[in-house]
Coordinates of C-alpha atoms in Angstrom, one line a residue:
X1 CA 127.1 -22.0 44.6
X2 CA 128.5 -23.2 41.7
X3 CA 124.9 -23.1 39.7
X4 CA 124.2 -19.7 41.2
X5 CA 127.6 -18.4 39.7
X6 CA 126.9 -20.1 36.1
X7 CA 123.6 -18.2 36.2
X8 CA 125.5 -15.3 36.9
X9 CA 127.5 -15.1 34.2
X10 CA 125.2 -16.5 31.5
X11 CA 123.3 -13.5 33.0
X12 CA 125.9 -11.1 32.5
X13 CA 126.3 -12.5 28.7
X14 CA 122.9 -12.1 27.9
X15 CA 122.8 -8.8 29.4
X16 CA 125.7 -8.1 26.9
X17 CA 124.4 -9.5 23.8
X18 CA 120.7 -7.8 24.4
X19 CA 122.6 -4.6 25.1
X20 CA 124.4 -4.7 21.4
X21 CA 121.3 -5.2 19.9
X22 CA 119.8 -2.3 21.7
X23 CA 122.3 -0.4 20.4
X24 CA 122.3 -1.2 16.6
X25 CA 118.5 -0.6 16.4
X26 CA 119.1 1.8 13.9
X27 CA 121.9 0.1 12.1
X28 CA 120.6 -1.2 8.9
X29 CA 124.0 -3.6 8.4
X30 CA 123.5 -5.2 11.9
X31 CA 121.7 -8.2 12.7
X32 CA 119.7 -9.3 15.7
X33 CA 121.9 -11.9 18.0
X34 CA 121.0 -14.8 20.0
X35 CA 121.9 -15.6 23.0
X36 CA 120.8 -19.2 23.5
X37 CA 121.4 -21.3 26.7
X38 CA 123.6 -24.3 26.8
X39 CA 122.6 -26.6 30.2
X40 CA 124.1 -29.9 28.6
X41 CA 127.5 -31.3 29.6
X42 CA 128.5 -29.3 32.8
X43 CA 127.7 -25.8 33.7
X44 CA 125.3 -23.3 32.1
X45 CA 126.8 -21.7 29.1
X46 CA 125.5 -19.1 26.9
X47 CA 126.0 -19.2 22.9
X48 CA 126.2 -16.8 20.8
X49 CA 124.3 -16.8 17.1
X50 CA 123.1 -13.8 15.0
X51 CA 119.5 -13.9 13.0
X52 CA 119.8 -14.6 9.2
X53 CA 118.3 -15.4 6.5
X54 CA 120.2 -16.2 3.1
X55 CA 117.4 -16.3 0.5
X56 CA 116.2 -12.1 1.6
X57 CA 119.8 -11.2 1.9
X58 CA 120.2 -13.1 -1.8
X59 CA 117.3 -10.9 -2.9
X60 CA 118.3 -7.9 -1.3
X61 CA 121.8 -8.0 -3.2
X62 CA 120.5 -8.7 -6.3
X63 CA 117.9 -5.6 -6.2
X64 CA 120.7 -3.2 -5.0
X65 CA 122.9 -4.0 -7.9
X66 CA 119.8 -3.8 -9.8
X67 CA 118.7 -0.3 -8.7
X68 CA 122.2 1.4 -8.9
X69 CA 122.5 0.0 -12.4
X70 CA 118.7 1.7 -13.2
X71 CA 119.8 4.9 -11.2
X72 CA 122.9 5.8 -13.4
X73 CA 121.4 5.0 -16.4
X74 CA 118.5 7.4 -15.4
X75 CA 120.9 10.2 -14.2
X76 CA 122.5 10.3 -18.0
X77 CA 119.3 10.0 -19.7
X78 CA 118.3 12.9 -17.6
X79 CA 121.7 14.9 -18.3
X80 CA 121.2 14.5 -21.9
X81 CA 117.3 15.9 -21.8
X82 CA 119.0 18.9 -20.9
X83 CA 119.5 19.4 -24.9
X84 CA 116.2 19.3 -25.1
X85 CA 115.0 21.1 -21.9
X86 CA 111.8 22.8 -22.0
X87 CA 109.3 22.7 -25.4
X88 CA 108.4 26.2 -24.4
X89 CA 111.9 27.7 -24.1
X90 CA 112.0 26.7 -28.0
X91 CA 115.9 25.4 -27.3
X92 CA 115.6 21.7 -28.8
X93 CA 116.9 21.3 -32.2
X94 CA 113.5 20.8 -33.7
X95 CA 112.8 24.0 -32.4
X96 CA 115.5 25.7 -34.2
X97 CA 114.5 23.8 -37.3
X98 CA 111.9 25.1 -37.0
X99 CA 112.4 29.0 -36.9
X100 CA 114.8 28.3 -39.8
X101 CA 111.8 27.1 -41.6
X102 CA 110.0 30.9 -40.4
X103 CA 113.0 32.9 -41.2
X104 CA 113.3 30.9 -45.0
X105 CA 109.5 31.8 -45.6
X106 CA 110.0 35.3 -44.7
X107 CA 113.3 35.8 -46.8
X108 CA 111.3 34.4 -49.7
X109 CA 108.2 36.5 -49.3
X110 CA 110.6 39.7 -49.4
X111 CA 114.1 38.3 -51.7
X112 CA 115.1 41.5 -51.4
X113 CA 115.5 42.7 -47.6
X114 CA 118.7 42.3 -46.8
X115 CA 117.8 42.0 -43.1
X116 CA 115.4 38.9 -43.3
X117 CA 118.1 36.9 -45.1
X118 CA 120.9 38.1 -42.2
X119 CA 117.5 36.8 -40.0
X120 CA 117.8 33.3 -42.2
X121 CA 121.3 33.3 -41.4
X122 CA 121.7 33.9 -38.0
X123 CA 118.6 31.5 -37.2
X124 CA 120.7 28.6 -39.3
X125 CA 124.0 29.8 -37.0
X126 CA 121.7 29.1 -34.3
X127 CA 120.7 25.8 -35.4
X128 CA 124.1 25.0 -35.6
X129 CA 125.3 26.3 -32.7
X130 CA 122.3 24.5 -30.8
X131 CA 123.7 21.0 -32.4
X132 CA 127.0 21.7 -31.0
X133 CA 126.3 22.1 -28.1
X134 CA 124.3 19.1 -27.8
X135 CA 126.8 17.0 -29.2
X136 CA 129.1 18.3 -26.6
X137 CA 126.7 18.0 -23.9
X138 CA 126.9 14.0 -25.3
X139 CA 130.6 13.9 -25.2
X140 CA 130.5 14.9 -21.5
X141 CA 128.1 12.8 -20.4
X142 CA 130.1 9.8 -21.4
X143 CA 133.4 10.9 -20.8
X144 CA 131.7 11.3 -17.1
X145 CA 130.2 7.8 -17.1
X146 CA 133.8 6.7 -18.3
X147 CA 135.3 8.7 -15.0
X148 CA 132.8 6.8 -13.5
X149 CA 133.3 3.9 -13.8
X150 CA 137.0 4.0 -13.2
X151 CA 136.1 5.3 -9.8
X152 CA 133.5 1.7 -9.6
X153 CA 136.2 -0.4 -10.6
X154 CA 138.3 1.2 -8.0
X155 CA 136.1 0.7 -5.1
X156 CA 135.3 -2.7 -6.3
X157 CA 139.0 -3.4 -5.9
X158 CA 139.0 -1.6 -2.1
X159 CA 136.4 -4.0 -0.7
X160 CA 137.3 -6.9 -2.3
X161 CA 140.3 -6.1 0.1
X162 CA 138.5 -5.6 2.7
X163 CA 136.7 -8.3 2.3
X164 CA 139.9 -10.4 2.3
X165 CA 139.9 -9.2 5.8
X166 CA 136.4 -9.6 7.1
X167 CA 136.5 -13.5 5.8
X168 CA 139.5 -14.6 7.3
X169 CA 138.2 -13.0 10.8
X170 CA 135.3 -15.4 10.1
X171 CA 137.3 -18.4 9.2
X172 CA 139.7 -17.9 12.2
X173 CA 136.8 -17.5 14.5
X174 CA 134.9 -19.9 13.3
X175 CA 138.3 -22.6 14.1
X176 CA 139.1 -21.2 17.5
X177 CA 135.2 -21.3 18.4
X178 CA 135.2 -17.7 18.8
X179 CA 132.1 -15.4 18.9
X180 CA 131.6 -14.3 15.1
X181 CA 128.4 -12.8 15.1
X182 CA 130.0 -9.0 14.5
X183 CA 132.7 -10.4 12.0
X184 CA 129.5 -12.2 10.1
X185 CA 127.7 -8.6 10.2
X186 CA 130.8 -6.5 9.0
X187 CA 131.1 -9.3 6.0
X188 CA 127.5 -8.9 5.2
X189 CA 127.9 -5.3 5.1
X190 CA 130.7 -5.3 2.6
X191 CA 129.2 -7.4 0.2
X192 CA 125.8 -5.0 0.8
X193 CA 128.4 -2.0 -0.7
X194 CA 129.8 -4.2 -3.4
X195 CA 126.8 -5.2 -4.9
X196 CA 126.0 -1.9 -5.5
X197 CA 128.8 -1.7 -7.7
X198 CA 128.0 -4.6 -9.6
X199 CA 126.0 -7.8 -9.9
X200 CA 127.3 -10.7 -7.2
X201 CA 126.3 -13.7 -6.0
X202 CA 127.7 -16.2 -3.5
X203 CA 128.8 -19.5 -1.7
X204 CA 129.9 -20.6 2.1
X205 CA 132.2 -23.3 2.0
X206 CA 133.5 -25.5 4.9
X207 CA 134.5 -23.8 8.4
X208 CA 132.1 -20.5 6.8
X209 CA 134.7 -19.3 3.9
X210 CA 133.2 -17.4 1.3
X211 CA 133.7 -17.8 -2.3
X212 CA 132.2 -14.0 -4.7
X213 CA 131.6 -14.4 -8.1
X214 CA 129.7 -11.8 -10.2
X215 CA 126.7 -11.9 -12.1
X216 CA 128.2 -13.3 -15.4
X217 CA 130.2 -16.1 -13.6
X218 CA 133.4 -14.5 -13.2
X219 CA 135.3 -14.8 -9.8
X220 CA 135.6 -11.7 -7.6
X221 CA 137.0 -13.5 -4.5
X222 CA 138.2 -17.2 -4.1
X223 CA 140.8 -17.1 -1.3
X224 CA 142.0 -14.5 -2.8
X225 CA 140.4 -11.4 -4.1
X226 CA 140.4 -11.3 -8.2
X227 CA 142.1 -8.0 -9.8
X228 CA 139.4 -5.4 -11.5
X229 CA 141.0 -3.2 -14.3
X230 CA 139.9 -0.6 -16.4
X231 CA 141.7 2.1 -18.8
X232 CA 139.8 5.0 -18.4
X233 CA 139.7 7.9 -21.7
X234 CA 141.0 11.6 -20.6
X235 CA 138.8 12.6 -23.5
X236 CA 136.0 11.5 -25.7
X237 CA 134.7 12.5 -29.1
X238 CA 131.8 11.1 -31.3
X239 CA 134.6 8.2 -32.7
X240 CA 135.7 7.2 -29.2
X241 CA 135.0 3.7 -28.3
X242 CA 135.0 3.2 -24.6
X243 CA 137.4 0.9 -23.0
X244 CA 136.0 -3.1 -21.5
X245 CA 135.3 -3.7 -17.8
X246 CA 138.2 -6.6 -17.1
X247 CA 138.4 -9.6 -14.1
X248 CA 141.8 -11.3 -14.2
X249 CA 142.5 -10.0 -18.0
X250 CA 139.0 -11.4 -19.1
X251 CA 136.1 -8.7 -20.9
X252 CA 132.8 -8.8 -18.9
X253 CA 131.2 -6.1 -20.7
X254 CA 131.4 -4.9 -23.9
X255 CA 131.1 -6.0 -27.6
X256 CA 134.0 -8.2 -26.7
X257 CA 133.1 -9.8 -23.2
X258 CA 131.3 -13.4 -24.0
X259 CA 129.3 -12.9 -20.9
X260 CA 128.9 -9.3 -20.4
X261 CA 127.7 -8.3 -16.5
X262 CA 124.2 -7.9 -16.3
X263 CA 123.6 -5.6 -13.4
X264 CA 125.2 -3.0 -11.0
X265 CA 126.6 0.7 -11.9
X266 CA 128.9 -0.3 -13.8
X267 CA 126.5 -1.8 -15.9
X268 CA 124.7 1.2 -15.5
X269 CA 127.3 3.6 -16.6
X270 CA 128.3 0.9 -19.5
X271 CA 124.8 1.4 -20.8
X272 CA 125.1 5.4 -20.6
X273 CA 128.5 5.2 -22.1
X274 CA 128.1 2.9 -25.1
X275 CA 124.3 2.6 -26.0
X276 CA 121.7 5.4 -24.8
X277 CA 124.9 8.6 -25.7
X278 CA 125.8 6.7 -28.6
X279 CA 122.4 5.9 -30.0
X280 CA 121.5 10.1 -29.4
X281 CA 124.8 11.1 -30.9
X282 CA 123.8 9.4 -34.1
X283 CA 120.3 10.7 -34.5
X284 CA 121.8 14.1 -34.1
X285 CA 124.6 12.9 -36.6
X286 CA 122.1 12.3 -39.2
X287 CA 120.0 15.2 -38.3
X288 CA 123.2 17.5 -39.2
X289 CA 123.5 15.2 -42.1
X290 CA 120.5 15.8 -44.0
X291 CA 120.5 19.6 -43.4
X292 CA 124.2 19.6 -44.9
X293 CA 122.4 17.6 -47.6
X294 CA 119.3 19.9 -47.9
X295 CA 121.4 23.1 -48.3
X296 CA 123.6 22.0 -50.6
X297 CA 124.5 23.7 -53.5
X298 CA 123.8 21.5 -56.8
X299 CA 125.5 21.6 -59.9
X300 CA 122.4 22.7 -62.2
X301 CA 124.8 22.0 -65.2
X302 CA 125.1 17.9 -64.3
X303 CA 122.6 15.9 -64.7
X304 CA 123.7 13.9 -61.7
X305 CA 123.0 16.8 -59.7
X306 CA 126.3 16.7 -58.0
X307 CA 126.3 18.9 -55.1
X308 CA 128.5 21.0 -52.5
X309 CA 128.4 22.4 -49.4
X310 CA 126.4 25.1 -48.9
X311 CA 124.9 27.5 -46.1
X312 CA 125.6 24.2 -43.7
X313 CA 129.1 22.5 -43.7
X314 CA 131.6 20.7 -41.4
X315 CA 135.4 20.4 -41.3
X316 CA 136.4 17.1 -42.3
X317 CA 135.4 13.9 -44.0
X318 CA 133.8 11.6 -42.3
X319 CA 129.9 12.2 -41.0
X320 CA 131.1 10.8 -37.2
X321 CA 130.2 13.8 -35.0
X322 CA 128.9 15.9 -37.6
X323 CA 127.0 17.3 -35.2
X324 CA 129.7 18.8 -33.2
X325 CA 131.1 20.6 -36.0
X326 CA 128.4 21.4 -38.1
X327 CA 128.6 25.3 -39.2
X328 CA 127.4 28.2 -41.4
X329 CA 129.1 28.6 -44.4
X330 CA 131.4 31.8 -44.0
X331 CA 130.4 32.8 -48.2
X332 CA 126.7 33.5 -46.5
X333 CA 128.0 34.7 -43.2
X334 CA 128.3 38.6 -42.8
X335 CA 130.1 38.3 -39.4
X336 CA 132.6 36.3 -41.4
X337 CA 133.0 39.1 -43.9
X338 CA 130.5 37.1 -46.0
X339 CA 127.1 37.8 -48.0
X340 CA 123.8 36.9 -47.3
X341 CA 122.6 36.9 -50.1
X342 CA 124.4 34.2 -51.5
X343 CA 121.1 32.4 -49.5
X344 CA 118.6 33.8 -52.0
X345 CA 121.0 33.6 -55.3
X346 CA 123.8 30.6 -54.5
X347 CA 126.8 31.1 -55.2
X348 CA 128.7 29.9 -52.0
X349 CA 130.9 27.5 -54.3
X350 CA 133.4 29.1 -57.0
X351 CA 132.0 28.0 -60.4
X352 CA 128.7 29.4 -62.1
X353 CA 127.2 26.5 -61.8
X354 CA 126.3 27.1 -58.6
X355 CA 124.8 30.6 -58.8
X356 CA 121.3 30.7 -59.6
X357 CA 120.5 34.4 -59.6
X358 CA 122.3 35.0 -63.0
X359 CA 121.0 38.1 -63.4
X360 CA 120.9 39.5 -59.6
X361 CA 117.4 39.7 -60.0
X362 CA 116.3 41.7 -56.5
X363 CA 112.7 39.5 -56.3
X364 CA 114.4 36.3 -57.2
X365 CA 113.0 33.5 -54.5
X366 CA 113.3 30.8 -56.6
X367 CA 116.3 29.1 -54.4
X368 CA 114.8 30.0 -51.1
X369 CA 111.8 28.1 -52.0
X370 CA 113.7 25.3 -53.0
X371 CA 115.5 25.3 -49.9
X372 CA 112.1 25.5 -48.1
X373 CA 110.9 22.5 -50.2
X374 CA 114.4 20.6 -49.9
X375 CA 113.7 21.1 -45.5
X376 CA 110.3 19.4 -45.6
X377 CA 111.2 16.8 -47.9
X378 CA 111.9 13.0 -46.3
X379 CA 115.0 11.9 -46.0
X380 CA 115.9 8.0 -45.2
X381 CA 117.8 7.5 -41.7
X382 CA 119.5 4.3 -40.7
X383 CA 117.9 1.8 -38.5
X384 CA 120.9 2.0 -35.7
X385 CA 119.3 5.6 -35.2
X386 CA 116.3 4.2 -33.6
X387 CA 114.6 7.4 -36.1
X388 CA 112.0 6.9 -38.3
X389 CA 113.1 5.1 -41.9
X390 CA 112.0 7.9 -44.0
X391 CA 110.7 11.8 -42.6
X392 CA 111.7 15.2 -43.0
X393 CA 113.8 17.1 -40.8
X394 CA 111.9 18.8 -38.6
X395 CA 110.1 15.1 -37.9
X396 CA 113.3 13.5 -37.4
X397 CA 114.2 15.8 -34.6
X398 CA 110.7 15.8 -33.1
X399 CA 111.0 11.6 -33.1
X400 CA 114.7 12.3 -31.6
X401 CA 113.3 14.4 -29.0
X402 CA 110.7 12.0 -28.0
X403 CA 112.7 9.2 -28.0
X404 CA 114.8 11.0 -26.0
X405 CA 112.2 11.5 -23.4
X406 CA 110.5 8.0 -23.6
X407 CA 113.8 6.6 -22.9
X408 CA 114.0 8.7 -19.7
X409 CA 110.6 7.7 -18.7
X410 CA 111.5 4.1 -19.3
X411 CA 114.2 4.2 -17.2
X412 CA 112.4 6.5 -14.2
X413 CA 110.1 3.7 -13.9
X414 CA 112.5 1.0 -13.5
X415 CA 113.8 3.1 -11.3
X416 CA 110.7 3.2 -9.1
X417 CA 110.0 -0.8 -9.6
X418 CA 112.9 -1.6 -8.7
X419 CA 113.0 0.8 -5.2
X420 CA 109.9 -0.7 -4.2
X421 CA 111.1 -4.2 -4.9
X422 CA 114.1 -3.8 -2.9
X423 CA 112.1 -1.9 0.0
X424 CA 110.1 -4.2 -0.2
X425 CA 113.4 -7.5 0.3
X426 CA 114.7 -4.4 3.3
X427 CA 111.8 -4.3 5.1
X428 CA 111.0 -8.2 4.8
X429 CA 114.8 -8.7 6.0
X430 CA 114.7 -6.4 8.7
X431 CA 111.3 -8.3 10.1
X432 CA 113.9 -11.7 9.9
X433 CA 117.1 -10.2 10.8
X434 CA 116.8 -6.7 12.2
X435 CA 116.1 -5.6 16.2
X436 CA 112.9 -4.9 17.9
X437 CA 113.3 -2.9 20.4
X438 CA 110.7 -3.6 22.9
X439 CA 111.3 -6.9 22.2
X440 CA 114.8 -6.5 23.6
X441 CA 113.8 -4.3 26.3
X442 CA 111.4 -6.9 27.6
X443 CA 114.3 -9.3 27.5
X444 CA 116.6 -6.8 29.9
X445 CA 113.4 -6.9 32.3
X446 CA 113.4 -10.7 32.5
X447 CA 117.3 -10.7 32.5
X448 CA 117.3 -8.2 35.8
X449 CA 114.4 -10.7 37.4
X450 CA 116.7 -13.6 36.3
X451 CA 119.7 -11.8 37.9
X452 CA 118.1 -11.1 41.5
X453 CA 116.6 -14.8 41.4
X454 CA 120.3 -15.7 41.2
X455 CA 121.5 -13.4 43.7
X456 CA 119.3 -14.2 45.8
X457 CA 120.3 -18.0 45.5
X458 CA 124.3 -17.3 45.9
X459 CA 123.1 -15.0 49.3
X460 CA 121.4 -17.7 50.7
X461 CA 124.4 -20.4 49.9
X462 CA 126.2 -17.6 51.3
X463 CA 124.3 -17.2 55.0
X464 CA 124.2 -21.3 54.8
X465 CA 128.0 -21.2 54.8
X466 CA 128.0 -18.5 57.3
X467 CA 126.0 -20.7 59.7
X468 CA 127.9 -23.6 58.9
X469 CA 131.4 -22.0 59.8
X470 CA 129.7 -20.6 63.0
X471 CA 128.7 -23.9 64.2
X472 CA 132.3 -25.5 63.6
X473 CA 133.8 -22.5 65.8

């Protein structure tokens, strides 16, 4: 009777385990368990154990921090080709260039229509305009991977918390000799989220305590979960300098972190932030540069050639997000009251040394061929711009374009490596860890054959005893 009853209710537990399994199928977080009979030392008992392997799950971490990393970088890349958008809609900066270049030509063909040098002057308003708006478009994007960020760092900090949780249900289990499959499962899951937030790896210590550290080293969770700070910016111009990532005080990404993180989004966002923006913001910086430069207005008395301002200018004195305030002179302007004109003859500085019409000649072309020549001529750029060392203009914002674009294409096809590697550590995981189903249904069919076998057993004891009492009366 007794063995009949033990086979009962190892039934009855195995029953229950195959049941959960049945139902987290479709979980992706859940892993197959185990029941495994114990017939040793007394009556049948039924243990508990869940599927796992640590090296997959390792691998599947590692490629999730990985891929969110790749994906945010990739979603700013893409929100800054929208400057550039399509070559046929002729809204890209080297575009604009280049109808300034058209309208120049045809203001010096006819010097004296008044109309094609308002043309010249609205396409160079245009141009500036377009360079705004692109440095704008820049300034956004990173004051969004800033916001960002802010919102990683505070969802790192939630399940660490929760993770404080999860492990001490599987330490306290673990002592009392408690069923911790579930609690092993909800842990898992947890450190599944936080490694999409940035790069972990891990140890089990003595009665299963878990220690987190990131990628660099640092400590996330040792007993007690590590504090995650960041000052987010409310605003951000060419000359802001994004704040550092910190763990308990210490830099872990920027210029100033010894050992910066080295995946996750916040890596991600970091690179968005302080590399790719920053890099595009400076080839559009020098871009605004040299046209300031190539427009200027030279003193034809000096033989240093000293020059000013002319149809381009900016407010202010240092080049830093020239290309968010890059404008047309208001001298040349006629929506500003101004004259046209002052294109074809100079003239947009006070002084006559920077008027070269001198006798407002009507088929005098001599300065808007000059400008034409002073557009196509090269120009040195920095290396930090990732731009060619010497080109003109126009190939300087062609080469910005296409980096631009070979950037994104870069980072799409990490994107697309690193989705099929970590498909490829899900599915392999899943096969190790995760739930057949008509596996498990074929183990309820030999459960229910198990369970009538020991019915049958305990009604037999039972008609035995029946027979036995009937004799004694």
């Amino acid at each position: 009777m007794k063995a009949a009853r033990g086979a009962l209710q190892a039934n009855a537990t195995a029953t229950g385990v195959v049941s959960r399994n049945i139902a987290g199928v479709n979980d992706p977080a859940y892993s197959r368990k185990i029941a495994s009979l114990i017939t040793t030392d007394g009556p049948v008992r039924v243990v508990v154990s869940r599927a796992s392997d640590t090296l997959l799950f390792d691998k599947t971490l590692h490629s999730t921090s990985e891929l969110a990393g790749r994906t945010e970088i990739l979603k700013g890349l893409t929100s800054l080709e929208d400057t550039v958008g399509d070559t046929a809609e002729g809204r890209s900066v080297s575009a604009k260039i280049s109808a300034v270049k058209v309208a120049l030509a045809n203001a010096a063909n006819q010097p004296n229509d008044l109309n094609l040098a308002k043309a010249a002057v609205a396409a160079a308003k245009d141009l500036a305009r377009t360079l705004n708006q692109a440095s704008a478009t820049i300034q956004k994007t990173r004051l969004t991977a800033d916001q960002d960020i802010a919102k990683s760092v505070g969802t790192i900090n939630d399940l660490l918390g929760q993770f404080d949780k999860a492990n001490k249900a599987v330490v306290f289990g673990t002592a009392s000799g408690a069923d911790i499959s579930d609690a092993l499962d909800n842990r898992d899951k947890i450190l599944a989220q936080l490694s999409q937030e940035i790069g972990i790896h891990t140890t089990v210590r003595d009665g299963n305590d878990m220690a987190i550290y990131a990628d660099n080293g640092a400590p996330l969770f040792d007993r007690l979960a590590r504090p995650v700070t960041f000052a987010s910016n409310s605003t951000f111009t060419a000359s802001t300098v994004g704040s550092a990532v910190l763990i308990d005080g210490i830099p872990v990404t920027g210029n100033s972190s010894m050992m910066p993180l080295q995946s996750g989004r916040i890596v991600g966002l970091m690179t968005v932030r302080d590399e790719a923006a920053v890099t595009y913001q400076k080839q559009l910086d020098a871009i605004s540069v040299g046209l300031i430069n190539a427009f200027a207005e030279v003193d034809k008395t000096s033989s240093t050639g000293a020059g000013l301002a002319g149809l381009f200018t900016y407010p202010g004195g240092s080049t830093v997000g020239v290309a968010g305030s890059i404008q047309v002179n208001a001298k040349a302007d006629p929506e500003q009251g101004g004259n046209p004109f002052t294109l074809r003859d100079g003239g947009m500085n006070p002084g006559t040394q920077y008027t070269y019409n001198t006798t407002n000649a009507a088929s005098f072309s001599d300065h808007l061929r000059a400008l034409q020549s002073a557009l196509d001529a090269a120009r040195p750029f920095t290396s930090d711009t990732e731009l060619p060392a010497s080109a003109s203009l126009l190939t300087a914002a062609g080469a910005s374009a296409s980096w631009l674009e070979a950037t994104r294409k870069g980072a799409s096809k990490r994107v697309d490596d690193e989705s099929a590697f970590l498909d490829t550590a899900s599915t392999a995981l899943s096969n190790a860890t995760g739930v057949n189903r008509d596996e498990e249904v074929a183990k309820m069919l030999e459960l229910e054959k198990s369970y009538a076998a020991s019915a049958k057993l305990l009604a037999t004891v039972n008609a035995m005893l029946q027979t036995l009492l009937d004799a004694v009366r």
